[in-house]
Structure formats: structure tokens, C-alpha cells
Amino acid sequence: MDTKIGALDACAHTSTDLCSVPSNGAVSTIQGSTPSTIVTPSDATLGRHLARRLVQIGVTDIFSVPGDFNLTLLDHLIAEPGLTNVGCCNELNAGYAADGYARSRGVGACVVTFTVGGLSVLNAIAGAYSENLPLICIVGGPNSNDYGTNRILHHTIGLPDFSQELRCFQTVTCYQAVVNNLEDAHELIDTAISTSLKESKPVYISISCNLAGVPHPTFSREPVPFSLSPRLSNQMGLEAAVEAAAGFLDKAVKPVLVGGPKLRVANATDAFVELADACGYPLAVMPSAKGLVPEHHPHFIGTYWGAISTPFCAEIVESADAYLFAGPIFNDYSSVGYSLLLKKEKAIIVQPDRVVIGNGPAFGCILMKDFLRALGKRLKRNTTAYENYHRIFVPDGLPLKSTPREPLRVNVLFQHIQNMLSSETAVIAETGDSWFNCQKLKLPRGCGYEFQMQYGSIGWSVGATLGYAQAVPEKRVIACIGDGSFQVTAQDVSTMIRYGQRTIIFLINNGGYTIEVEIHDGPYNVIKNWNYTGLVDAIHNGEGKCWTTKVRCEEELIEAINTATGDKKDSLCFIEVIVHKDDTSKELLEWGSRVSAANSRPPNPQ
């Protein structure tokens, strides 16, 4: 898999020390490598220390928007040879880009200015927090001399209290560092970065605008590599949990496995697959875990999403007499309005550091990967449920063949997108009907896949596509974005072109917020139609490589895909797909009605 959170795959960029990722996923160091070197006074600054730290943990690109409080800091960051500054059109997209980058590289970073930039990027940071992504959010702060002076500064709400931004970030980051003096700057920066890696969450670092270029003795050497204490399972608890789980599953007739989104933060995907190999159970994923489990596995049966699951998947999962969920999140979206037909007494719930078996017992201080690997060695092989699936399975039908020049249908579009996928591609699915259509794509070995289900912020995909493509330039990203979502964050197609990215964007133009229509319709779900290809042509403005086209029928779609993957394979390709406003997946129709019912429940009697 190319999505490894906390795995510092890019450690080769550091020049003085080597990093390694031990089997438990914690960050460690290989001591005794090239010794630290004295750096020149001009390099012994706070800004250069931060830059070297970012490169050392695998960040080679930062996503930024300049502002007067961070300009000097940006000077020192871009002076680091291993660090590229990717200038974004707005702070929200810079945060989304750092999110997408972290999904592929393992950690991301963005740089904005005080309050006007910080509060703008806040929504993206909240999304990264919800998805357990290590992200370093760096803010250029007020001059250190202004703290405690009762002065009123610009870019604030007009009060002499500078803590508003900090207080906002406290709810969506796992650590906050306000660096307004040099004495503890080294410690605060290192603690923030290491905490982000350990907790797999975003952190906030504010650096006073007058400190970035000031030398200090604590920055006079290359940064000593991080050495984070590995997290370990309680061995007695692990053995007890495995014994209890094995007994629970071995007495079941038709048990199944279901992977959840927290497989990522637990770094347990490989252990989960090893368990599936050993036990022979059917293997499904929750919708928010798509892309974390290899779909070419011989016992993979699809996405378990209640009433809108992959055909025949829900029937096997919900009829099982035991199911193990690894890293699940059961929210109103993933449970289709709380309508899953699951029973707690049949379930083993494995979280990153905790195991609950049925209605009890529960075991804490146990790492998911340790538990899954140990359990795989204890279970009796049982293929009954998979054999049942194999008996009832009927291959998916193909969409009805289009008549010549027939208006394009969404199911035909995604049939062609399916044929584009390979180990050299990655799919980014925007919030909306693309969730449901992309869920049905069958991912070949090595094909990346990302979407933001827990937070579900429309517009996320534009910035995330920018960041993901920047992190893995060897892959061609295929982004599926609705017109309503695109209008929120369209500007940073400009940045994709500027940095020579080769993404293919399918802009699905159906005239509004279709996902909202299916939950609760109203005039507010209709948007102003744009000439989307004309907009991207204007953004392109003859600089860089970009190609756009509109398609209205299957013949035009085939021609566009042939061009995008042929003559224009080295360009950013923007394909606007015109479809009927009511052309949605059947899954969205079912899901929307159930979520609507959950949202509209009357108040309980008081």
C-alpha cells in the first residue's frame, strides 16, 4: 500500500542521519550513522531548524499562503535544499493539500499567517484530525515584543488578546506550541513534531515573525534524529485477548472479517491481511476503509455498508454468527442512518489499542497489529462463510449499452473509469455521489484510493488531489469531483498546473448538490452553472501543460480518455462530464432516504 501514516518512507532526504520504521510502526533512529556537523551561523536559525526537521521526517513539500507574519519564515524554509514550497491560492486548500500529502507520504505540513490564515485553514485541520493524519500546521505569529503589551494588531478581531487562534486550534490538534522566545523554541518545535507522529494527529506551531531568522546556540548543529519510544502491547493482556477471541470465533459456524478506517492509524493493514490468509474467512471493508485492504485478495467480498453494500456482501456479514471488525467507526453515515443489522453479542471490535469481545470482556493496552497477528496463529481455518458467498454470488451486470449519441449516463462513465485503473494510478473521490460510484470501483493491486468520509467536507478533493499528486508524482491521480464541490475550492487547479501535475479530473456537472438533494431537497441545492472548461482554460492561461474538454455522450468520453491517456498523458487533463441532474447511483438514493430519516427523528418526550 502507498498510504502509510507515520512511516517515514522519505527519510533518505536527510543528510546526516538515517531513520527506520520498526515493525511496530513507531519512529526510531539508527544510531551511529554520519555524525552531526557544525552548521554556519547563518544556518543556525529557528527557521532553518524547522526546515531540517520537516525534511528529516519525510516532508519534502510544504503548502503555503504568504502573509506578512510568515514571510521571513518562508524565506528560511525555502532556503533548505530538500524542501519545496508549493504556493496555494488559499489557506483552506493548503490545508487540504497537506491532508492529501499526508495520506500518501505519512506526514504533511502547511504554512499560513496569523489568524486570518489560521482560522481559514482550521476546517482542513479539523478534517485531518478526524482522519488521524499527522499534519504540521505552522503559523507565522505576532512579533515577540507585542505579547503582553495590551496592543491591538491587524489580522485580529480587535482585542489585545492574541490567543483566539490558539484556542480555536486546541480543539482540532493534539499539541500546540506558541514560539515567542528563542530559549525554548527548539524544545517546543521538536515536541510538537514528535507528538504529531506519535499520536497521528495534527499539531499547531506558531512562530513569532521576528524570530525565524535569528541564530541561537540550540540550532548550531544538525537536528539529532527523533527517537520515539515504541508502543508495546501488554503481553499478558494480549495472550488473554487472543485466547478469548479464538474461542469466540472457533465455535462460530460462519465467521467473517471486516476492516475499518482505523487500520491506517494502527498501521495494521498487513496484519489484517495475514489474519485473513490464515483463517479463510470472507474479507470485507467498511466504506471509509476502501483502499486500505487489497481488493485482489482471494476472499475479498466487497464493501460492507448496510443496505447499500456491494451485492451479496451485507447478506454474508449480517447473517454471520460472528464478525471481527478491525478499526471500525460506526457513525450515522457509515451505518446508513443507524440501520446496520449487527448484534453486539456477535462482534469482536478491535480498536488500535483495545479489544472488546461480544458484550465483554474487554482488553486494553493491546496494539491492533499484535492482536491480529497472534490471533491468526491460533484460529482454526474456516471457509464456510466464503463458500456461502461463492454459491450465491452473481457477477455484476453491465450498464445498458448506450445508443449512438445518447446523453451520457453516470454508470457508463464509471465503467470507463474502471478500465483506466492500474498500479500506476490513484483515485480521489469527492464527497457526494462520487462516494458511492467510486466505492464500486474494483481497485487493482497497487492502485491508491482516498476519500474523506468521517468529516465529509465538500471541496476537500481539489486540495487533497494537489497534495497527493505532489507526494507521489509517479502515480497518475484520477479525481472524481461534483460541480457543487468544485465551486468551493476550484482555484488550486492553478497550483496543479503550475507544478506540472498530470492529474485527470472528471468534473461531473449535474447542476447542483446532488447528495443534499437526496437527503432533503430545496432551492438551495441548485447552483449557478459555470463554463467549467472555460474557467480552467482561463486559469491555464497558456502557462504549463493543461488540456480540457466537455463530453456529453459515450463516444466523446471514449475519445477524451484516449487523448488524456495518450497525447496528453503528461498534462493535467480536465474532462467536464455533462449528465442529467437526476442521474444518481441507486446507493445514493437508498442512503439519502435513510440518512434523512435519521436526521428528521422527532425530539424524545421530555
Coordinates of C-alpha atoms in Angstrom, one line a residue:
M1 CA 0.0 0.0 0.0
D2 CA 1.2 3.5 -0.6
T3 CA -0.7 5.0 2.2
K4 CA 1.4 4.7 5.4
I5 CA 0.8 7.1 8.2
G6 CA 3.8 7.7 10.4
A7 CA 6.0 5.6 8.2
L8 CA 8.9 7.9 7.3
D9 CA 9.5 6.5 3.8
A10 CA 11.2 9.6 2.7
C11 CA 14.0 9.6 5.3
A12 CA 16.6 9.3 2.6
H13 CA 16.3 13.1 2.2
T14 CA 18.1 13.8 5.5
S15 CA 21.9 14.2 5.0
T16 CA 23.3 13.3 8.4
D17 CA 21.2 10.6 10.0
L18 CA 19.1 7.6 8.9
C19 CA 15.6 6.8 10.0
S20 CA 13.9 3.4 10.2
V21 CA 10.4 2.2 10.9
P22 CA 10.4 -0.8 13.2
S23 CA 7.8 -3.5 12.9
N24 CA 5.5 -1.8 15.4
G25 CA 5.3 1.4 13.3
A26 CA 6.9 3.7 15.9
V27 CA 9.6 6.1 14.6
S28 CA 13.1 5.2 15.7
T29 CA 16.6 6.0 14.6
I30 CA 19.7 4.2 13.5
Q31 CA 22.3 5.5 15.9
G32 CA 25.9 5.6 14.8
S33 CA 25.3 7.0 11.3
T34 CA 27.1 10.1 10.0
P35 CA 27.9 12.3 13.0
S36 CA 26.2 15.7 13.4
T37 CA 28.0 18.6 11.8
I38 CA 28.5 22.2 12.9
V39 CA 26.5 24.5 10.6
T40 CA 27.3 28.1 9.8
P41 CA 25.8 30.8 12.0
S42 CA 23.6 31.9 9.1
D43 CA 22.0 28.5 9.0
A44 CA 21.7 28.1 12.8
T45 CA 18.3 29.8 12.9
L46 CA 15.0 28.8 14.1
G47 CA 13.6 28.8 10.6
R48 CA 16.3 26.5 9.2
H49 CA 16.0 24.2 12.2
L50 CA 12.3 23.8 11.5
A51 CA 13.0 23.2 7.8
R52 CA 15.6 20.5 8.5
R53 CA 13.2 18.8 11.0
L54 CA 10.5 18.7 8.3
V55 CA 12.9 17.2 5.7
Q56 CA 14.1 14.6 8.3
I57 CA 10.6 13.3 8.9
G58 CA 9.8 12.9 5.2
V59 CA 8.2 16.2 4.3
T60 CA 9.8 17.5 1.1
D61 CA 6.9 19.8 0.1
I62 CA 5.1 22.4 2.2
F63 CA 1.9 24.0 1.1
S64 CA 1.7 27.7 1.9
V65 CA -0.1 31.0 1.5
P66 CA 2.1 34.0 2.3
G67 CA 1.2 36.8 4.7
D68 CA 3.2 39.5 6.4
F69 CA 3.6 37.5 9.6
N70 CA 5.2 34.4 7.9
L71 CA 7.3 35.9 5.1
T72 CA 10.6 35.7 6.8
L73 CA 9.8 32.2 8.0
L74 CA 9.1 31.2 4.4
D75 CA 12.5 32.7 3.3
H76 CA 14.3 30.3 5.7
L77 CA 12.1 27.3 4.9
I78 CA 12.7 27.6 1.1
A79 CA 16.4 28.1 1.7
E80 CA 16.5 24.4 2.8
P81 CA 17.6 22.4 -0.3
G82 CA 15.4 19.4 0.4
L83 CA 12.2 21.4 0.8
T84 CA 9.9 22.8 -1.9
N85 CA 7.4 25.5 -1.2
V86 CA 4.1 24.9 -3.0
G87 CA 2.2 28.2 -3.0
C88 CA -1.6 27.7 -2.9
C89 CA -4.4 30.0 -3.7
N90 CA -6.0 30.0 -0.3
E91 CA -5.3 28.6 3.2
L92 CA -8.2 26.1 3.1
N93 CA -6.7 24.4 0.0
A94 CA -3.2 24.5 1.5
G95 CA -4.6 22.5 4.5
Y96 CA -6.5 20.1 2.2
A97 CA -3.3 19.6 0.2
A98 CA -1.3 18.8 3.3
D99 CA -4.0 16.3 4.2
G100 CA -3.7 14.6 0.8
Y101 CA 0.1 14.7 1.0
A102 CA 0.0 13.0 4.5
R103 CA -2.2 10.2 3.2
S104 CA 0.5 9.2 0.7
R105 CA 3.7 10.3 2.4
G106 CA 2.8 9.7 6.0
V107 CA 3.0 13.3 7.2
G108 CA 2.3 16.7 5.7
A109 CA 2.8 20.4 6.5
C110 CA 1.2 23.7 5.7
V111 CA 2.3 27.3 6.5
V112 CA -0.1 30.2 6.8
T113 CA -0.2 33.6 8.5
F114 CA -1.7 34.7 11.9
T115 CA -5.5 34.4 12.5
V116 CA -6.8 35.4 9.0
G117 CA -4.8 32.4 7.7
G118 CA -5.0 30.3 10.7
L119 CA -8.8 30.4 11.0
S120 CA -9.1 29.9 7.3
V121 CA -7.1 26.7 7.4
L122 CA -8.9 25.5 10.5
N123 CA -11.5 23.5 8.7
A124 CA -8.9 21.4 6.8
I125 CA -7.0 20.7 10.1
A126 CA -10.3 19.5 11.7
G127 CA -10.7 17.1 8.8
A128 CA -7.2 15.8 9.2
Y129 CA -7.8 15.3 12.9
S130 CA -11.0 13.3 12.2
E131 CA -9.0 11.1 9.8
N132 CA -6.0 10.6 12.1
L133 CA -3.4 12.2 9.9
P134 CA -0.1 13.6 11.2
L135 CA -0.1 17.2 9.9
I136 CA 2.2 20.1 11.0
C137 CA 0.3 23.4 10.8
I138 CA 2.7 26.2 11.0
V139 CA 1.6 29.8 11.5
G140 CA 3.6 33.0 11.4
G141 CA 2.7 34.8 14.6
P142 CA 3.0 38.3 16.0
N143 CA 6.3 40.0 16.8
S144 CA 7.6 38.6 20.1
N145 CA 7.7 42.1 21.6
D146 CA 4.0 42.5 21.2
Y147 CA 3.0 39.7 23.6
G148 CA 1.7 41.1 26.9
T149 CA 1.8 44.8 25.8
N150 CA -2.0 45.3 25.5
R151 CA -1.5 46.4 21.9
I152 CA -4.1 45.8 19.2
L153 CA -2.7 44.2 16.0
H154 CA -4.1 43.8 12.5
H155 CA -5.3 40.4 11.4
T156 CA -7.1 40.0 14.8
I157 CA -10.6 40.7 15.9
G158 CA -9.5 44.0 17.5
L159 CA -8.7 42.8 21.0
P160 CA -5.3 42.8 22.7
D161 CA -5.6 39.1 23.4
F162 CA -3.6 37.1 20.8
S163 CA -4.9 33.8 22.0
Q164 CA -8.0 33.5 19.9
E165 CA -6.3 31.5 17.2
L166 CA -4.6 29.2 19.7
R167 CA -7.9 28.5 21.5
C168 CA -9.5 27.5 18.2
F169 CA -6.7 25.1 17.3
Q170 CA -6.8 23.5 20.8
T171 CA -9.9 21.6 19.8
V172 CA -8.6 20.2 16.5
T173 CA -4.9 19.5 17.2
C174 CA -3.2 17.2 19.7
Y175 CA -0.4 19.7 20.7
Q176 CA 0.0 23.4 20.4
A177 CA 3.3 25.3 20.5
V178 CA 3.5 29.1 20.7
V179 CA 7.1 30.0 20.0
N180 CA 7.7 33.7 21.1
N181 CA 11.2 33.4 22.5
L182 CA 14.3 31.5 21.4
E183 CA 15.1 29.8 24.7
D184 CA 12.5 27.1 24.5
A185 CA 11.9 27.2 20.7
H186 CA 14.0 24.1 20.0
E187 CA 12.1 22.0 22.6
L188 CA 8.6 23.3 21.6
I189 CA 9.2 22.5 17.9
D190 CA 10.6 19.1 18.5
T191 CA 7.9 18.2 21.0
A192 CA 5.2 19.3 18.6
I193 CA 6.5 17.3 15.6
S194 CA 7.2 14.2 17.6
T195 CA 3.8 14.4 19.2
S196 CA 2.1 14.6 15.8
L197 CA 4.0 11.4 14.7
K198 CA 3.2 9.6 17.9
E199 CA -0.5 10.5 18.1
S200 CA -1.1 10.5 14.3
K201 CA -2.9 13.8 14.6
P202 CA -2.3 17.4 13.5
V203 CA -0.3 19.9 15.7
Y204 CA -0.2 23.7 15.7
I205 CA 3.1 25.6 15.8
S206 CA 3.0 29.5 16.0
I207 CA 6.3 31.2 15.4
S208 CA 6.8 34.9 16.1
C209 CA 7.5 36.8 12.8
N210 CA 10.8 38.3 14.2
L211 CA 12.4 35.0 15.3
A212 CA 12.7 32.9 12.2
G213 CA 16.0 34.4 11.1
V214 CA 17.7 34.7 14.5
P215 CA 20.6 32.3 15.3
H216 CA 20.7 30.5 18.6
P217 CA 23.1 28.0 20.1
T218 CA 20.4 25.3 20.3
F219 CA 20.2 25.4 16.5
S220 CA 24.0 25.2 15.9
R221 CA 24.1 21.5 14.9
E222 CA 22.1 19.4 12.5
P223 CA 19.0 18.1 14.4
V224 CA 19.6 14.9 16.3
P225 CA 17.2 12.3 14.9
F226 CA 14.0 11.6 16.7
S227 CA 13.9 8.5 18.8
L228 CA 10.3 7.9 19.8
S229 CA 9.7 5.2 22.4
P230 CA 7.9 2.3 20.7
R231 CA 4.4 1.4 21.9
L232 CA 4.2 -2.1 23.2
S233 CA 1.3 -4.4 24.0
N234 CA 0.7 -5.7 27.5
Q235 CA 1.9 -9.3 26.9
M236 CA -0.4 -11.0 29.5
G237 CA -3.4 -9.0 28.2
L238 CA -2.5 -9.8 24.6
E239 CA -2.4 -13.6 25.4
A240 CA -5.7 -13.4 27.3
A241 CA -7.4 -11.4 24.5
V242 CA -6.2 -13.8 21.8
E243 CA -7.3 -16.9 23.8
A244 CA -10.8 -15.4 24.4
A245 CA -11.2 -14.2 20.7
A246 CA -10.0 -17.6 19.3
G247 CA -12.5 -19.4 21.5
F248 CA -15.3 -17.0 20.4
L249 CA -14.5 -17.4 16.7
D250 CA -13.7 -21.1 16.6
K251 CA -17.1 -22.0 17.9
A252 CA -18.8 -20.0 15.2
V253 CA -20.1 -21.7 12.1
K254 CA -19.7 -18.9 9.6
P255 CA -17.5 -16.0 10.9
V256 CA -16.4 -13.0 8.8
L257 CA -13.8 -10.3 8.9
V258 CA -14.5 -6.6 8.3
G259 CA -11.8 -3.9 8.0
G260 CA -12.4 -0.4 9.2
P261 CA -10.7 3.0 8.7
K262 CA -8.5 2.8 11.9
L263 CA -6.5 0.1 10.2
R264 CA -4.5 3.1 8.9
V265 CA -3.6 4.8 12.2
A266 CA -2.9 1.4 13.8
N267 CA -0.6 0.5 10.9
A268 CA -2.3 -2.9 10.9
T269 CA -3.3 -3.5 7.3
D270 CA -0.6 -6.1 6.7
A271 CA -1.5 -7.9 10.0
F272 CA -5.2 -7.9 9.0
V273 CA -4.4 -9.5 5.6
E274 CA -2.2 -12.1 7.4
L275 CA -5.1 -12.9 9.6
A276 CA -7.4 -13.3 6.6
D277 CA -4.9 -15.5 4.8
A278 CA -4.7 -17.8 7.9
C279 CA -8.3 -18.1 8.8
G280 CA -10.0 -18.4 5.5
Y281 CA -12.9 -16.1 6.5
P282 CA -14.6 -13.8 3.9
L283 CA -12.9 -10.4 4.0
A284 CA -14.9 -7.1 3.6
V285 CA -14.2 -3.5 4.3
M286 CA -16.3 -0.6 5.7
P287 CA -16.7 2.2 3.1
S288 CA -14.3 4.5 4.8
A289 CA -11.6 1.8 4.7
K290 CA -11.7 1.3 0.9
G291 CA -8.1 1.3 -0.4
L292 CA -6.6 0.1 2.9
V293 CA -7.2 -3.6 2.2
P294 CA -6.2 -5.3 -1.1
E295 CA -9.2 -6.0 -3.2
H296 CA -7.4 -8.7 -5.2
H297 CA -7.3 -10.9 -2.0
P298 CA -9.0 -14.2 -3.0
H299 CA -11.5 -14.0 -0.1
F300 CA -12.4 -10.3 -0.6
I301 CA -16.2 -9.9 -0.9
G302 CA -16.5 -6.1 -1.2
T303 CA -17.8 -3.1 0.9
Y304 CA -20.0 -3.7 3.9
W305 CA -22.2 -0.6 4.1
G306 CA -25.5 -1.9 5.4
A307 CA -28.4 -1.6 2.9
I308 CA -26.1 -0.2 0.2
S309 CA -23.3 -2.7 0.4
T310 CA -21.6 -4.4 -2.5
P311 CA -24.1 -7.0 -3.8
F312 CA -24.1 -10.1 -1.6
C313 CA -21.7 -8.6 0.9
A314 CA -24.2 -7.4 3.5
E315 CA -26.1 -10.7 3.3
I316 CA -22.9 -12.6 4.3
V317 CA -21.8 -10.2 7.0
E318 CA -25.2 -9.8 8.6
S319 CA -26.1 -13.5 8.6
A320 CA -22.8 -14.4 10.2
D321 CA -22.8 -15.8 13.7
A322 CA -19.6 -14.0 14.5
Y323 CA -17.8 -11.0 12.9
L324 CA -14.5 -9.3 13.7
F325 CA -14.4 -5.6 13.0
A326 CA -10.8 -4.2 12.9
G327 CA -10.7 -0.4 13.5
P328 CA -14.4 0.5 12.7
I329 CA -16.1 3.8 13.0
F330 CA -19.9 3.5 13.3
N331 CA -21.3 6.9 12.6
D332 CA -24.6 7.9 11.0
Y333 CA -23.1 7.9 7.5
S334 CA -21.2 4.6 7.7
S335 CA -24.3 2.9 9.4
V336 CA -26.7 4.3 6.8
G337 CA -28.7 6.2 9.4
Y338 CA -28.1 3.7 12.1
S339 CA -29.7 0.9 10.1
L340 CA -27.0 -1.8 10.3
L341 CA -28.3 -5.3 11.2
L342 CA -25.5 -6.2 13.5
K343 CA -25.6 -7.5 17.1
K344 CA -23.1 -6.6 19.7
E345 CA -23.0 -10.1 21.2
K346 CA -21.8 -11.5 17.8
A347 CA -19.0 -8.9 17.4
I348 CA -15.3 -8.6 18.2
I349 CA -14.4 -5.0 18.0
V350 CA -10.6 -4.4 17.6
Q351 CA -9.5 -0.8 18.0
P352 CA -5.9 0.5 17.7
D353 CA -5.2 -0.3 21.4
R354 CA -8.3 -2.1 22.7
V355 CA -10.3 -5.3 22.1
V356 CA -13.9 -5.9 23.1
I357 CA -15.4 -9.4 22.7
G358 CA -19.2 -9.5 22.5
N359 CA -20.8 -7.9 25.5
G360 CA -17.5 -8.4 27.3
P361 CA -14.8 -9.0 28.3
A362 CA -12.7 -6.0 27.2
F363 CA -8.9 -5.9 27.0
G364 CA -6.8 -2.7 27.0
C365 CA -3.2 -1.8 26.2
I366 CA -3.1 -4.2 23.2
L367 CA -1.9 -3.0 19.8
M368 CA -4.2 -4.0 17.0
K369 CA -1.4 -5.3 14.8
D370 CA 0.0 -7.5 17.6
F371 CA -3.5 -8.9 18.3
L372 CA -4.4 -9.7 14.7
R373 CA -1.0 -11.4 14.0
A374 CA -1.3 -13.5 17.2
L375 CA -4.9 -14.4 16.5
G376 CA -4.0 -15.6 13.0
K377 CA -1.7 -18.2 14.5
R378 CA -4.4 -19.5 16.9
L379 CA -7.6 -19.7 14.8
K380 CA -8.9 -22.8 13.1
R381 CA -9.3 -22.4 9.4
N382 CA -13.0 -21.9 8.4
T383 CA -14.1 -21.2 4.9
T384 CA -17.8 -21.8 5.4
A385 CA -19.0 -18.2 5.0
Y386 CA -16.8 -17.6 2.0
E387 CA -18.2 -20.8 0.3
N388 CA -21.7 -19.5 1.0
Y389 CA -20.8 -16.2 -0.6
H390 CA -19.3 -18.0 -3.6
R391 CA -22.5 -20.0 -4.0
I392 CA -24.9 -17.0 -4.1
F393 CA -22.6 -14.6 -5.9
V394 CA -23.8 -13.4 -9.3
P395 CA -21.3 -11.2 -11.3
D396 CA -22.3 -7.6 -11.6
G397 CA -24.4 -6.7 -14.7
L398 CA -23.0 -4.3 -17.2
P399 CA -24.8 -0.9 -17.8
L400 CA -27.2 -0.9 -20.7
K401 CA -25.3 -0.2 -23.9
S402 CA -25.7 3.4 -25.0
T403 CA -27.4 4.1 -28.2
P404 CA -25.4 6.4 -30.6
R405 CA -25.0 9.9 -29.2
E406 CA -27.3 9.1 -26.3
P407 CA -26.7 11.5 -23.3
L408 CA -24.0 10.1 -21.1
R409 CA -25.1 8.1 -18.0
V410 CA -23.1 8.1 -14.8
N411 CA -22.9 4.3 -14.7
V412 CA -21.3 4.3 -18.2
L413 CA -18.8 7.0 -17.1
F414 CA -17.6 4.9 -14.2
Q415 CA -17.4 1.8 -16.3
H416 CA -14.8 3.6 -18.4
I417 CA -13.0 5.0 -15.3
Q418 CA -12.8 1.4 -14.0
N419 CA -10.9 0.4 -17.2
M420 CA -8.3 3.2 -16.5
L421 CA -7.2 1.9 -13.2
S422 CA -3.8 0.2 -12.6
S423 CA -1.0 0.1 -10.2
E424 CA 0.2 3.4 -11.6
T425 CA -3.0 5.3 -10.7
A426 CA -4.8 6.6 -7.6
V427 CA -8.4 7.6 -7.2
I428 CA -9.6 10.6 -5.2
A429 CA -13.3 10.6 -4.5
E430 CA -15.1 13.8 -3.6
T431 CA -17.9 13.9 -1.0
G432 CA -21.2 13.4 -2.9
D433 CA -22.4 10.8 -5.4
S434 CA -18.7 10.1 -6.2
W435 CA -18.5 8.4 -2.8
F436 CA -21.0 5.8 -4.0
N437 CA -19.8 5.4 -7.6
C438 CA -16.1 5.2 -6.6
Q439 CA -17.0 2.6 -3.9
K440 CA -18.0 0.3 -6.7
L441 CA -14.6 0.6 -8.5
K442 CA -12.5 -2.6 -8.2
L443 CA -9.0 -1.5 -7.2
P444 CA -6.2 -3.4 -8.9
R445 CA -3.1 -4.2 -6.9
G446 CA -1.2 -1.1 -6.0
C447 CA -3.9 1.4 -7.0
G448 CA -4.3 4.2 -4.4
Y449 CA -7.6 5.3 -3.1
E450 CA -8.6 8.2 -0.8
F451 CA -11.7 10.0 0.3
Q452 CA -12.8 11.9 3.4
M453 CA -15.8 10.1 4.9
Q454 CA -15.8 11.0 8.6
Y455 CA -15.6 14.8 8.1
G456 CA -17.2 14.9 4.7
S457 CA -16.2 18.4 3.8
I458 CA -17.3 19.3 0.2
G459 CA -14.4 20.7 -1.8
W460 CA -11.8 18.6 0.0
S461 CA -10.8 16.7 -3.1
V462 CA -9.3 19.6 -5.0
G463 CA -6.7 20.4 -2.4
A464 CA -6.2 16.7 -1.5
T465 CA -5.6 15.9 -5.1
L466 CA -2.9 18.6 -5.3
G467 CA -1.2 17.3 -2.2
Y468 CA -1.5 13.6 -3.0
A469 CA -0.2 14.1 -6.6
Q470 CA 2.7 16.2 -5.2
A471 CA 3.7 13.4 -2.8
V472 CA 3.6 10.6 -5.5
P473 CA 4.4 12.1 -8.9
E474 CA 5.0 8.6 -10.3
K475 CA 1.2 7.9 -10.0
R476 CA -1.4 9.5 -12.2
V477 CA -4.2 10.7 -9.9
I478 CA -7.8 10.3 -11.2
A479 CA -10.1 12.7 -9.3
C480 CA -13.9 12.4 -9.4
I481 CA -15.5 15.8 -8.4
G482 CA -19.0 17.1 -8.5
D483 CA -19.7 20.6 -9.8
G484 CA -21.0 21.8 -6.4
S485 CA -17.9 20.7 -4.6
F486 CA -15.6 22.0 -7.3
Q487 CA -17.1 25.5 -6.9
V488 CA -15.9 25.6 -3.3
T489 CA -12.1 25.1 -4.0
A490 CA -11.6 25.4 -7.8
Q491 CA -8.7 27.9 -7.6
D492 CA -6.0 25.4 -6.8
V493 CA -6.3 23.7 -10.2
S494 CA -3.9 26.6 -10.9
T495 CA -1.4 25.2 -8.5
M496 CA -1.6 21.7 -10.1
I497 CA -0.8 23.3 -13.5
R498 CA 2.0 25.4 -12.0
Y499 CA 3.7 22.4 -10.5
G500 CA 3.4 20.2 -13.6
Q501 CA 1.0 17.7 -12.2
R502 CA -0.6 15.1 -14.6
T503 CA -3.9 14.5 -12.8
I504 CA -7.1 13.6 -14.7
I505 CA -10.1 15.4 -13.2
F506 CA -13.6 14.2 -14.1
L507 CA -15.8 17.2 -13.3
I508 CA -19.3 15.7 -13.0
N509 CA -21.7 18.5 -14.0
N510 CA -25.3 17.7 -12.9
G511 CA -26.3 21.2 -11.8
G512 CA -26.2 21.1 -8.0
Y513 CA -25.6 19.5 -4.7
T514 CA -27.0 16.1 -5.6
I515 CA -26.1 14.4 -2.3
E516 CA -28.0 17.0 -0.4
V517 CA -31.0 16.7 -2.8
E518 CA -31.3 13.0 -1.9
I519 CA -31.3 13.9 1.8
H520 CA -33.6 16.9 1.8
D521 CA -34.3 18.9 -1.4
G522 CA -34.8 22.6 -1.7
P523 CA -34.0 25.5 -4.0
Y524 CA -30.7 26.0 -2.1
N525 CA -29.3 22.8 -3.7
V526 CA -29.4 24.3 -7.2
I527 CA -26.2 26.1 -8.1
K528 CA -25.2 28.6 -10.8
N529 CA -23.8 26.6 -13.7
W530 CA -20.3 27.6 -14.8
N531 CA -18.4 27.0 -18.0
Y532 CA -16.0 24.8 -16.2
T533 CA -13.7 24.0 -19.1
G534 CA -13.6 27.8 -19.9
L535 CA -12.7 28.5 -16.3
V536 CA -9.8 26.0 -16.3
D537 CA -8.7 27.4 -19.7
A538 CA -8.6 30.8 -18.1
I539 CA -6.6 29.5 -15.2
H540 CA -4.2 27.8 -17.5
N541 CA -3.7 31.0 -19.5
G542 CA -1.1 29.3 -21.8
E543 CA 1.3 28.6 -19.0
G544 CA 2.1 24.9 -18.3
K545 CA 0.5 21.8 -19.7
C546 CA -3.3 21.6 -19.4
W547 CA -6.0 20.2 -21.7
T548 CA -9.7 20.5 -21.2
T549 CA -12.8 19.1 -23.0
K550 CA -16.6 18.7 -22.5
V551 CA -18.3 15.3 -23.0
R552 CA -22.0 14.7 -23.4
C553 CA -22.1 11.1 -24.8
E554 CA -20.1 7.9 -24.6
E555 CA -18.4 8.4 -27.9
E556 CA -17.0 11.8 -26.7
L557 CA -16.0 10.2 -23.4
I558 CA -14.0 7.4 -25.1
E559 CA -12.2 10.0 -27.3
A560 CA -11.4 12.2 -24.3
I561 CA -10.0 9.3 -22.2
N562 CA -7.9 8.2 -25.2
T563 CA -6.5 11.7 -25.5
A564 CA -5.9 12.1 -21.8
T565 CA -4.0 8.8 -21.6
G566 CA -2.3 9.2 -25.0
D567 CA -1.2 12.5 -26.5
K568 CA -1.9 14.4 -23.3
K569 CA -0.5 11.9 -20.8
D570 CA 2.0 14.5 -19.5
S571 CA -0.7 17.2 -19.0
L572 CA -3.3 18.0 -16.4
C573 CA -6.5 16.8 -18.1
F574 CA -9.8 18.3 -17.1
I575 CA -12.8 16.5 -18.5
E576 CA -16.2 18.1 -17.9
V577 CA -18.9 15.4 -18.0
I578 CA -22.4 16.7 -18.6
V579 CA -25.1 14.4 -17.0
H580 CA -28.7 14.7 -16.1
K581 CA -29.4 16.2 -12.7
D582 CA -31.3 13.1 -11.5
D583 CA -28.7 10.6 -12.7
T584 CA -27.5 9.2 -9.4
S585 CA -26.4 5.9 -8.1
K586 CA -29.1 3.7 -6.6
E587 CA -26.9 3.6 -3.5
L588 CA -27.2 7.3 -3.0
L589 CA -31.0 7.1 -3.3
E590 CA -31.2 4.4 -0.6
W591 CA -28.5 6.1 1.6
G592 CA -30.1 9.5 1.3
S593 CA -33.5 8.3 2.4
R594 CA -32.1 6.5 5.4
V595 CA -29.9 9.4 6.5
S596 CA -32.9 11.8 6.0
A597 CA -35.0 9.6 8.3
A598 CA -32.2 9.6 10.9
N599 CA -31.8 13.4 10.7
S600 CA -35.6 14.1 11.0
R601 CA -36.3 12.0 14.1
P602 CA -38.6 13.9 16.3
P603 CA -37.5 15.0 19.8
N604 CA -37.9 12.5 22.5
P605 CA -40.6 13.3 25.0
Q606 CA -39.2 15.3 27.9

